[in-house]
XYZ file of N, CA, C and O in Angstrom:
704
model
N 176.019 299.941 211.157
C 177.215 299.189 211.380
C 177.821 299.559 212.747
O 178.263 298.684 213.475
N 177.817 300.850 213.057
C 178.365 301.308 214.331
C 177.562 300.727 215.502
O 178.134 300.299 216.508
N 176.251 300.721 215.359
C 175.379 300.172 216.403
C 175.700 298.696 216.659
O 175.812 298.265 217.803
N 175.863 297.911 215.600
C 176.169 296.489 215.747
C 177.579 296.274 216.297
O 177.817 295.338 217.063
N 178.510 297.152 215.944
C 179.868 297.050 216.489
C 179.849 297.298 217.999
O 180.516 296.589 218.766
N 179.057 298.287 218.431
C 178.936 298.563 219.877
C 178.275 297.391 220.590
O 178.658 297.039 221.694
N 177.246 296.817 219.958
C 176.577 295.668 220.561
C 177.545 294.494 220.700
O 177.603 293.837 221.733
N 178.348 294.259 219.670
C 179.342 293.185 219.719
C 180.364 293.440 220.833
O 180.753 292.530 221.561
N 180.786 294.707 220.957
C 181.718 295.080 222.027
C 181.109 294.778 223.396
O 181.765 294.224 224.278
N 179.836 295.132 223.574
C 179.165 294.886 224.852
C 179.043 293.384 225.138
O 179.198 292.955 226.277
N 178.778 292.599 224.110
C 178.692 291.147 224.287
C 180.042 290.600 224.749
O 180.123 289.804 225.692
N 181.095 291.040 224.114
C 182.443 290.568 224.481
C 182.779 290.989 225.909
O 183.312 290.192 226.690
N 182.433 292.218 226.279
C 182.699 292.682 227.653
C 181.954 291.824 228.672
O 182.502 291.439 229.691
N 180.672 291.550 228.393
C 179.897 290.733 229.326
C 180.434 289.314 229.401
O 180.462 288.716 230.471
N 180.867 288.796 228.261
C 181.448 287.462 228.240
C 182.730 287.428 229.067
O 182.952 286.502 229.860
N 183.564 288.444 228.928
C 184.791 288.513 229.719
C 184.482 288.658 231.205
O 185.122 288.024 232.047
N 183.483 289.479 231.543
C 183.082 289.623 232.943
C 182.587 288.293 233.499
O 182.861 287.941 234.634
N 181.850 287.562 232.680
C 181.316 286.272 233.097
C 182.446 285.267 233.332
O 182.447 284.524 234.303
N 183.430 285.260 232.440
C 184.507 284.278 232.511
C 185.578 284.646 233.535
O 186.232 283.781 234.101
N 185.768 285.933 233.765
C 186.825 286.407 234.645
C 186.489 286.122 236.103
O 185.374 286.300 236.537
N 187.448 285.658 236.837
C 187.293 285.477 238.274
C 187.588 286.806 238.938
O 188.731 287.133 239.194
N 186.550 287.590 239.161
C 186.775 288.895 239.775
C 186.875 288.740 241.288
O 186.248 287.877 241.882
N 187.676 289.593 241.869
C 187.854 289.558 243.306
C 186.671 290.247 243.967
O 186.329 291.378 243.647
N 186.042 289.531 244.856
C 184.870 290.054 245.537
C 185.299 290.752 246.814
O 186.119 290.242 247.567
N 184.750 291.941 247.045
C 185.036 292.692 248.258
C 183.776 292.702 249.094
O 182.884 293.506 248.855
N 183.705 291.791 250.065
C 182.498 291.679 250.870
C 182.663 292.370 252.203
O 183.722 292.363 252.803
N 181.548 292.940 252.641
C 181.476 293.515 253.971
C 180.013 293.473 254.386
O 179.140 293.185 253.565
N 179.744 293.729 255.647
C 178.354 293.806 256.080
C 177.787 295.116 255.542
O 178.343 296.187 255.785
N 176.715 294.987 254.799
C 176.139 296.158 254.137
C 174.621 296.044 254.119
O 174.051 294.975 254.326
N 174.001 297.154 253.826
C 172.546 297.245 253.787
C 172.037 296.950 252.384
O 172.361 297.673 251.429
N 171.216 295.928 252.268
C 170.579 295.624 250.995
C 169.624 296.748 250.604
O 169.470 297.064 249.422
N 169.006 297.390 251.594
C 168.122 298.524 251.308
C 168.880 299.679 250.645
O 168.355 300.338 249.748
N 170.118 299.923 251.072
C 170.920 300.980 250.447
C 171.242 300.625 248.997
O 171.256 301.500 248.129
N 171.498 299.356 248.743
C 171.747 298.901 247.372
C 170.505 299.166 246.521
O 170.590 299.697 245.412
N 169.333 298.820 247.051
C 168.079 299.060 246.330
C 167.896 300.558 246.083
O 167.566 300.974 244.965
N 168.111 301.373 247.103
C 167.968 302.827 246.952
C 168.868 303.361 245.837
O 168.443 304.197 245.031
N 170.107 302.880 245.772
C 171.038 303.329 244.734
C 170.538 302.946 243.341
O 170.612 303.742 242.400
N 170.035 301.730 243.198
C 169.555 301.252 241.895
C 168.296 302.011 241.487
O 168.126 302.374 240.320
N 167.415 302.272 242.442
C 166.198 303.031 242.136
C 166.573 304.448 241.685
O 166.031 304.955 240.694
N 167.508 305.082 242.377
C 167.940 306.425 241.986
C 168.544 306.413 240.580
O 168.286 307.314 239.773
N 169.314 305.385 240.284
C 169.960 305.259 238.982
C 168.951 304.984 237.866
O 169.116 305.463 236.744
N 167.884 304.262 238.176
C 166.937 303.793 237.161
C 165.630 304.570 237.102
O 164.829 304.349 236.195
N 165.397 305.437 238.063
C 164.074 306.083 238.180
C 163.634 306.768 236.885
O 162.492 306.631 236.456
N 164.521 307.509 236.252
C 164.146 308.216 235.030
C 163.765 307.232 233.917
O 162.742 307.417 233.237
N 164.561 306.194 233.722
C 164.271 305.190 232.697
C 162.954 304.479 232.997
O 162.153 304.233 232.092
N 162.722 304.155 234.265
C 161.472 303.500 234.660
C 160.294 304.415 234.316
O 159.312 303.975 233.705
N 160.407 305.690 234.676
C 159.327 306.650 234.417
C 159.062 306.824 232.925
O 157.914 306.815 232.476
N 160.134 306.998 232.143
C 159.959 307.216 230.700
C 159.494 305.955 229.987
O 159.027 306.026 228.853
N 159.602 304.791 230.631
C 159.109 303.536 230.058
C 157.631 303.325 230.350
O 157.065 302.292 229.975
N 157.021 304.265 231.052
C 155.602 304.138 231.369
C 155.328 303.118 232.452
O 154.243 302.541 232.521
N 156.312 302.896 233.304
C 156.187 301.908 234.373
C 155.992 302.633 235.704
O 156.716 303.574 236.015
N 155.011 302.167 236.454
C 154.758 302.714 237.786
C 155.552 301.883 238.791
O 155.366 300.666 238.894
N 156.435 302.535 239.536
C 157.318 301.845 240.481
C 156.804 301.995 241.901
O 156.468 303.091 242.343
N 156.776 300.867 242.610
C 156.489 300.848 244.040
C 157.688 300.221 244.734
O 158.161 299.164 244.313
N 158.185 300.875 245.770
C 159.314 300.348 246.542
C 158.846 300.131 247.975
O 158.387 301.069 248.627
N 158.929 298.898 248.448
C 158.549 298.530 249.812
C 159.752 297.892 250.497
O 160.023 296.709 250.288
N 160.467 298.682 251.280
C 161.666 298.188 251.952
C 161.393 298.031 253.436
O 160.893 298.955 254.082
N 161.749 296.868 253.973
C 161.601 296.637 255.413
C 162.552 297.580 256.134
O 163.763 297.540 255.921
N 162.028 298.451 256.999
C 162.872 299.491 257.615
C 164.008 298.949 258.480
O 165.084 299.519 258.497
N 163.782 297.861 259.196
C 164.806 297.332 260.104
C 165.519 296.119 259.506
O 165.974 295.247 260.227
N 165.659 296.107 258.193
C 166.281 294.970 257.517
C 167.720 294.782 258.001
O 168.518 295.727 257.947
N 168.061 293.582 258.487
C 169.445 293.358 258.940
C 170.436 293.450 257.778
O 170.086 293.172 256.638
N 171.648 293.839 258.110
C 172.700 293.876 257.109
C 173.157 292.459 256.808
O 173.075 291.569 257.657
N 173.666 292.257 255.595
C 174.164 290.949 255.173
C 175.579 291.104 254.635
O 175.983 292.198 254.232
N 176.306 290.019 254.611
C 177.645 290.025 254.042
C 177.523 289.978 252.525
O 176.978 289.017 251.974
N 177.996 291.048 251.869
C 177.859 291.111 250.411
C 178.879 292.066 249.809
O 179.415 292.928 250.494
N 179.093 291.880 248.532
C 179.818 292.848 247.731
C 178.748 293.777 247.164
O 177.978 293.376 246.278
N 178.654 294.978 247.679
C 177.584 295.900 247.289
C 177.561 296.173 245.791
O 176.496 296.269 245.187
N 178.731 296.299 245.177
C 178.774 296.570 243.738
C 178.222 295.393 242.935
O 177.510 295.591 241.949
N 178.549 294.178 243.352
C 178.004 293.016 242.659
C 176.499 292.919 242.854
O 175.764 292.583 241.922
N 176.015 293.234 244.052
C 174.574 293.190 244.283
C 173.860 294.289 243.495
O 172.722 294.103 243.058
N 174.517 295.412 243.285
C 173.936 296.448 242.428
C 173.792 295.925 241.001
O 172.784 296.183 240.339
N 174.789 295.188 240.542
C 174.715 294.604 239.199
C 173.544 293.627 239.117
O 172.804 293.618 238.134
N 173.357 292.818 240.158
C 172.246 291.863 240.200
C 170.916 292.605 240.073
O 170.075 292.277 239.224
N 170.711 293.607 240.918
C 169.439 294.327 240.904
C 169.245 295.126 239.616
O 168.126 295.206 239.103
N 170.309 295.694 239.098
C 170.207 296.419 237.838
C 169.784 295.473 236.713
O 168.931 295.820 235.886
N 170.352 294.264 236.685
C 169.955 293.269 235.688
C 168.476 292.931 235.825
O 167.750 292.856 234.827
N 168.007 292.728 237.053
C 166.608 292.354 237.263
C 165.659 293.489 236.888
O 164.614 293.259 236.271
N 166.021 294.725 237.247
C 165.191 295.878 236.890
C 165.170 296.059 235.368
O 164.111 296.280 234.771
N 166.322 295.941 234.744
C 166.413 296.099 233.292
C 165.574 295.035 232.586
O 164.829 295.339 231.641
N 165.658 293.785 233.041
C 164.852 292.713 232.436
C 163.361 292.979 232.624
O 162.565 292.742 231.713
N 162.985 293.464 233.806
C 161.577 293.763 234.060
C 161.089 294.848 233.106
O 159.979 294.755 232.554
N 161.886 295.876 232.884
C 161.506 296.938 231.960
C 161.355 296.408 230.534
O 160.412 296.777 229.826
N 162.265 295.536 230.127
C 162.174 294.965 228.782
C 160.938 294.077 228.636
O 160.408 293.932 227.536
N 160.474 293.507 229.733
C 159.288 292.647 229.688
C 158.000 293.456 229.634
O 156.918 292.891 229.443
N 158.103 294.781 229.803
C 156.929 295.650 229.791
C 157.092 296.751 228.740
O 157.178 297.939 229.071
N 157.135 296.392 227.449
C 157.380 297.406 226.416
C 156.284 298.472 226.336
O 156.543 299.571 225.859
N 155.089 298.158 226.819
C 153.989 299.121 226.782
C 153.673 299.681 228.167
O 152.574 300.171 228.414
N 154.633 299.585 229.084
C 154.425 300.073 230.440
C 153.826 298.997 231.328
O 153.567 297.876 230.897
N 153.642 299.346 232.581
C 153.097 298.394 233.538
C 153.455 298.813 234.945
O 153.676 299.991 235.222
N 153.532 297.818 235.818
C 153.856 298.069 237.217
C 155.063 297.238 237.628
O 155.197 296.085 237.225
N 155.906 297.846 238.451
C 157.067 297.150 239.009
C 157.084 297.398 240.507
O 156.847 298.519 240.959
N 157.366 296.346 241.256
C 157.529 296.477 242.704
C 158.878 295.904 243.092
O 159.243 294.809 242.674
N 159.609 296.663 243.893
C 160.856 296.184 244.486
C 160.614 296.141 245.987
O 160.190 297.137 246.579
N 160.884 294.994 246.576
C 160.544 294.783 247.981
C 161.693 294.074 248.692
O 162.330 293.186 248.127
N 161.951 294.490 249.931
C 162.935 293.786 250.765
C 162.255 293.325 252.042
O 161.332 293.982 252.530
N 162.725 292.215 252.575
C 162.178 291.685 253.821
C 163.089 290.591 254.362
O 163.956 290.093 253.662
N 162.877 290.247 255.623
C 163.550 289.081 256.192
C 162.598 287.904 256.068
O 161.379 288.074 256.053
N 163.177 286.728 255.956
C 162.358 285.525 255.814
C 163.146 284.329 256.313
O 164.375 284.339 256.350
N 162.414 283.306 256.704
C 163.033 282.033 257.087
C 162.764 281.027 255.985
O 161.677 280.993 255.407
N 163.775 280.226 255.723
C 163.674 279.233 254.654
C 164.722 278.163 254.916
O 165.867 278.495 255.216
N 164.323 276.911 254.810
C 165.256 275.799 255.031
C 165.975 275.924 256.374
O 167.187 275.758 256.467
N 165.216 276.268 257.421
C 165.754 276.408 258.774
C 166.866 277.448 258.870
O 167.812 277.288 259.646
N 166.780 278.494 258.070
C 167.781 279.553 258.056
C 167.103 280.895 257.939
O 166.014 281.008 257.386
N 167.774 281.939 258.413
C 167.267 283.305 258.257
C 167.962 283.967 257.071
O 169.174 283.811 256.880
N 167.184 284.719 256.307
C 167.669 285.342 255.084
C 167.168 286.777 255.003
O 166.162 287.122 255.598
N 167.868 287.584 254.202
C 167.291 288.826 253.706
C 166.920 288.542 252.260
O 167.629 287.814 251.552
N 165.784 289.067 251.869
C 165.294 288.776 250.524
C 164.886 290.075 249.856
O 164.278 290.945 250.476
N 165.255 290.218 248.601
C 164.792 291.336 247.785
C 164.136 290.739 246.551
O 164.627 289.768 245.982
N 162.986 291.304 246.194
C 162.282 290.802 245.019
C 161.995 291.945 244.049
O 161.839 293.095 244.452
N 161.966 291.578 242.776
C 161.584 292.498 241.708
C 160.429 291.839 240.974
O 160.590 290.763 240.402
N 159.258 292.484 241.047
C 158.055 291.942 240.416
C 157.608 292.888 239.312
O 157.654 294.110 239.474
N 157.182 292.318 238.180
C 156.688 293.125 237.070
C 155.373 292.560 236.555
O 155.021 291.420 236.847
N 154.665 293.381 235.797
C 153.419 292.953 235.159
C 153.651 292.790 233.659
O 152.797 293.146 232.848
N 154.780 292.225 233.307
C 155.173 292.099 231.908
C 154.641 290.852 231.225
O 153.653 290.258 231.656
N 155.343 290.454 230.187
C 154.896 289.367 229.318
C 154.962 288.000 229.983
O 154.302 287.066 229.563
N 155.776 287.859 231.027
C 155.897 286.576 231.712
C 156.849 285.626 231.001
O 157.331 285.895 229.905
N 157.100 284.501 231.672
C 158.057 283.508 231.185
C 157.389 282.143 231.260
O 156.850 281.771 232.308
N 157.450 281.383 230.189
C 156.853 280.049 230.185
C 157.628 279.105 231.103
O 158.795 279.354 231.431
N 157.003 278.003 231.490
C 157.674 276.993 232.331
C 158.931 276.471 231.647
O 159.962 276.304 232.292
N 158.858 276.214 230.351
C 160.019 275.694 229.613
C 161.171 276.698 229.646
O 162.334 276.314 229.824
N 160.860 277.971 229.474
C 161.898 279.004 229.515
C 162.465 279.166 230.918
O 163.660 279.383 231.085
N 161.615 279.055 231.945
C 162.073 279.198 233.324
C 163.141 278.175 233.668
O 164.044 278.450 234.453
N 163.048 277.006 233.075
C 164.032 275.961 233.338
C 165.403 276.300 232.770
O 166.404 275.710 233.173
N 165.481 277.273 231.846
C 166.739 277.564 231.164
C 167.260 278.983 231.331
O 168.373 279.281 230.889
N 166.496 279.883 231.950
C 166.858 281.304 231.912
C 168.190 281.646 232.575
O 168.771 282.676 232.277
N 168.678 280.788 233.459
C 169.949 281.091 234.123
C 171.154 280.468 233.402
O 172.282 280.619 233.837
N 170.908 279.801 232.274
C 171.997 279.212 231.487
C 172.718 280.311 230.704
O 172.062 281.210 230.155
N 174.051 280.222 230.620
C 174.778 281.209 229.810
C 174.315 281.154 228.353
O 174.096 280.079 227.800
N 174.132 282.302 227.759
C 173.776 282.508 226.355
C 172.338 282.148 226.013
O 171.936 282.279 224.869
N 171.545 281.718 226.970
C 170.139 281.458 226.681
C 169.378 282.774 226.790
O 169.464 283.478 227.792
N 168.656 283.126 225.749
C 167.884 284.365 225.758
C 166.504 284.136 225.178
O 166.340 283.303 224.280
N 165.535 284.845 225.706
C 164.178 284.809 225.163
C 163.928 286.044 224.299
O 162.840 286.201 223.768
N 164.940 286.895 224.164
C 164.759 288.167 223.467
C 164.964 288.061 221.959
O 164.724 289.013 221.242
N 165.446 286.926 221.478
C 165.623 286.754 220.035
C 166.492 287.831 219.437
O 167.606 288.062 219.877
N 165.965 288.524 218.422
C 166.753 289.551 217.727
C 166.600 290.934 218.361
O 166.960 291.932 217.772
N 166.090 290.997 219.607
C 165.920 292.289 220.284
C 167.127 292.638 221.147
O 167.017 293.429 222.075
N 168.282 292.039 220.889
C 169.508 292.466 221.542
C 169.917 291.678 222.770
O 170.886 292.024 223.417
N 169.220 290.629 223.128
C 169.596 289.853 224.302
C 170.819 288.998 224.041
O 170.962 288.409 222.967
N 171.717 288.937 225.026
C 172.927 288.122 224.883
C 172.840 286.823 225.666
O 173.645 285.927 225.464
N 171.896 286.742 226.593
C 171.801 285.544 227.414
C 172.831 285.498 228.527
O 173.097 284.430 229.078
N 173.407 286.639 228.876
C 174.415 286.654 229.938
C 173.925 287.317 231.222
O 174.441 287.035 232.296
N 172.936 288.186 231.150
C 172.489 288.937 232.321
C 172.061 288.060 233.481
O 172.573 288.188 234.595
N 171.125 287.144 233.253
C 170.656 286.289 234.341
C 171.684 285.243 234.731
O 171.734 284.822 235.879
N 172.520 284.845 233.790
C 173.583 283.898 234.111
C 174.606 284.528 235.057
O 175.025 283.917 236.056
N 175.007 285.757 234.762
C 175.924 286.491 235.642
C 175.259 286.726 236.996
O 175.876 286.550 238.058
N 173.989 287.108 236.975
C 173.217 287.326 238.202
C 173.228 286.068 239.064
O 173.505 286.127 240.266
N 172.944 284.934 238.458
C 172.928 283.652 239.168
C 174.305 283.359 239.788
O 174.403 282.951 240.944
N 175.366 283.598 239.017
C 176.718 283.353 239.509
C 177.065 284.216 240.713
O 177.652 283.742 241.685
N 176.701 285.480 240.672
C 176.981 286.388 241.783
C 176.234 285.939 243.037
O 176.795 285.875 244.132
N 174.967 285.620 242.876
C 174.152 285.235 244.027
C 174.648 283.936 244.652
O 174.783 283.838 245.877
N 174.945 282.935 243.839
C 175.423 281.662 244.403
C 176.805 281.838 245.028
O 177.108 281.192 246.033
N 177.627 282.732 244.470
C 178.934 283.011 245.061
C 178.784 283.645 246.443
O 179.660 283.509 247.296
N 177.675 284.316 246.676
C 177.375 284.912 247.987
C 176.694 283.922 248.927
O 176.290 284.295 250.027
N 176.535 282.673 248.502
C 175.851 281.673 249.323
C 174.342 281.834 249.288
O 173.626 281.292 250.127
N 173.852 282.598 248.314
C 172.428 282.873 248.214
C 171.726 282.024 247.183
O 172.308 281.095 246.603
N 170.482 282.359 246.971
C 169.642 281.649 246.005
C 168.793 282.659 245.259
O 168.528 283.752 245.759
N 168.352 282.273 244.057
C 167.425 283.101 243.291
C 166.298 282.217 242.796
O 166.528 281.092 242.357
N 165.086 282.714 242.943
C 163.893 282.004 242.490
C 163.123 282.901 241.535
O 163.219 284.128 241.602
N 162.323 282.264 240.694
C 161.440 283.004 239.808
C 160.051 282.390 239.850
O 159.904 281.173 239.911
N 159.061 283.262 239.890
C 157.668 282.870 239.728
C 157.164 283.673 238.543
O 157.336 284.889 238.506
N 156.549 283.005 237.573
C 156.109 283.726 236.398
C 154.971 283.003 235.700
O 154.896 281.771 235.733
N 154.127 283.791 235.073
C 153.060 283.277 234.225
C 152.996 284.132 232.974
O 152.970 285.373 233.074
N 152.971 283.495 231.804
C 152.831 284.277 230.572
C 151.569 285.142 230.612
O 150.505 284.690 231.031
N 151.723 286.401 230.226
C 150.618 287.335 230.203
C 150.293 287.976 231.534
O 149.457 288.873 231.606
N 150.945 287.525 232.619
C 150.667 288.049 233.960
C 151.862 288.820 234.505
O 151.724 289.886 235.088
N 153.058 288.277 234.316
C 154.262 288.930 234.807
C 155.188 287.961 235.512
O 154.950 286.753 235.536
N 156.236 288.511 236.097
C 157.278 287.712 236.747
C 157.686 288.331 238.071
O 157.569 289.540 238.261
N 158.194 287.473 238.935
C 158.753 287.920 240.205
C 160.045 287.153 240.433
O 160.045 285.927 240.484
N 161.149 287.900 240.546
C 162.447 287.317 240.858
C 162.766 287.622 242.306
O 162.653 288.773 242.734
N 163.146 286.588 243.068
C 163.459 286.740 244.481
C 164.906 286.341 244.728
O 165.308 285.228 244.399
N 165.668 287.265 245.303
C 167.084 287.031 245.636
C 167.172 286.849 247.148
O 166.749 287.710 247.911
N 167.720 285.715 247.562
C 167.865 285.363 248.983
C 169.335 285.403 249.345
O 170.155 284.740 248.723
N 169.676 286.178 250.386
C 171.043 286.229 250.891
C 171.036 285.776 252.359
O 170.198 286.235 253.141
N 171.970 284.903 252.732
C 171.968 284.402 254.109
C 172.399 285.472 255.097
O 173.186 286.355 254.787
N 171.839 285.356 256.304
C 172.241 286.242 257.403
C 173.358 285.590 258.202
O 173.494 284.403 258.251
């Protein structure tokens, strides 16, 4: 009962965070530093999950205008989802780079896993509030929805490439 009460509390908190118009504090910051912080925070969990982590950060990555705390939430959500997609272990890569897209320059960070993957039908819905593929395994359907909201609020974009049985790659694009 206590476990379910805590889960309900967490759902309500995430729902309030999703609905609340939080004030964003943006400044020019290093996306690589955000990645480093998330890796430091998650390294033990990644290791104990039997996941081999590779981090490839572009050394001269330009700074972007962002709320570092919100971007940490984005990356933490993506890392957490990747871990949940690999219940028996696997490989995860976090990579940063600059790229051009739609006649614009961007900084991009990606999180790739060798997990269960996402079907085409699910990919069309994963950013919808309350949509979850986790069923009774504790998913609320708010993580990717909040992630999507933060990224679009930053003028960015998020893409997913995935194949069932192969894994997924989430790419976050932030404008320069």
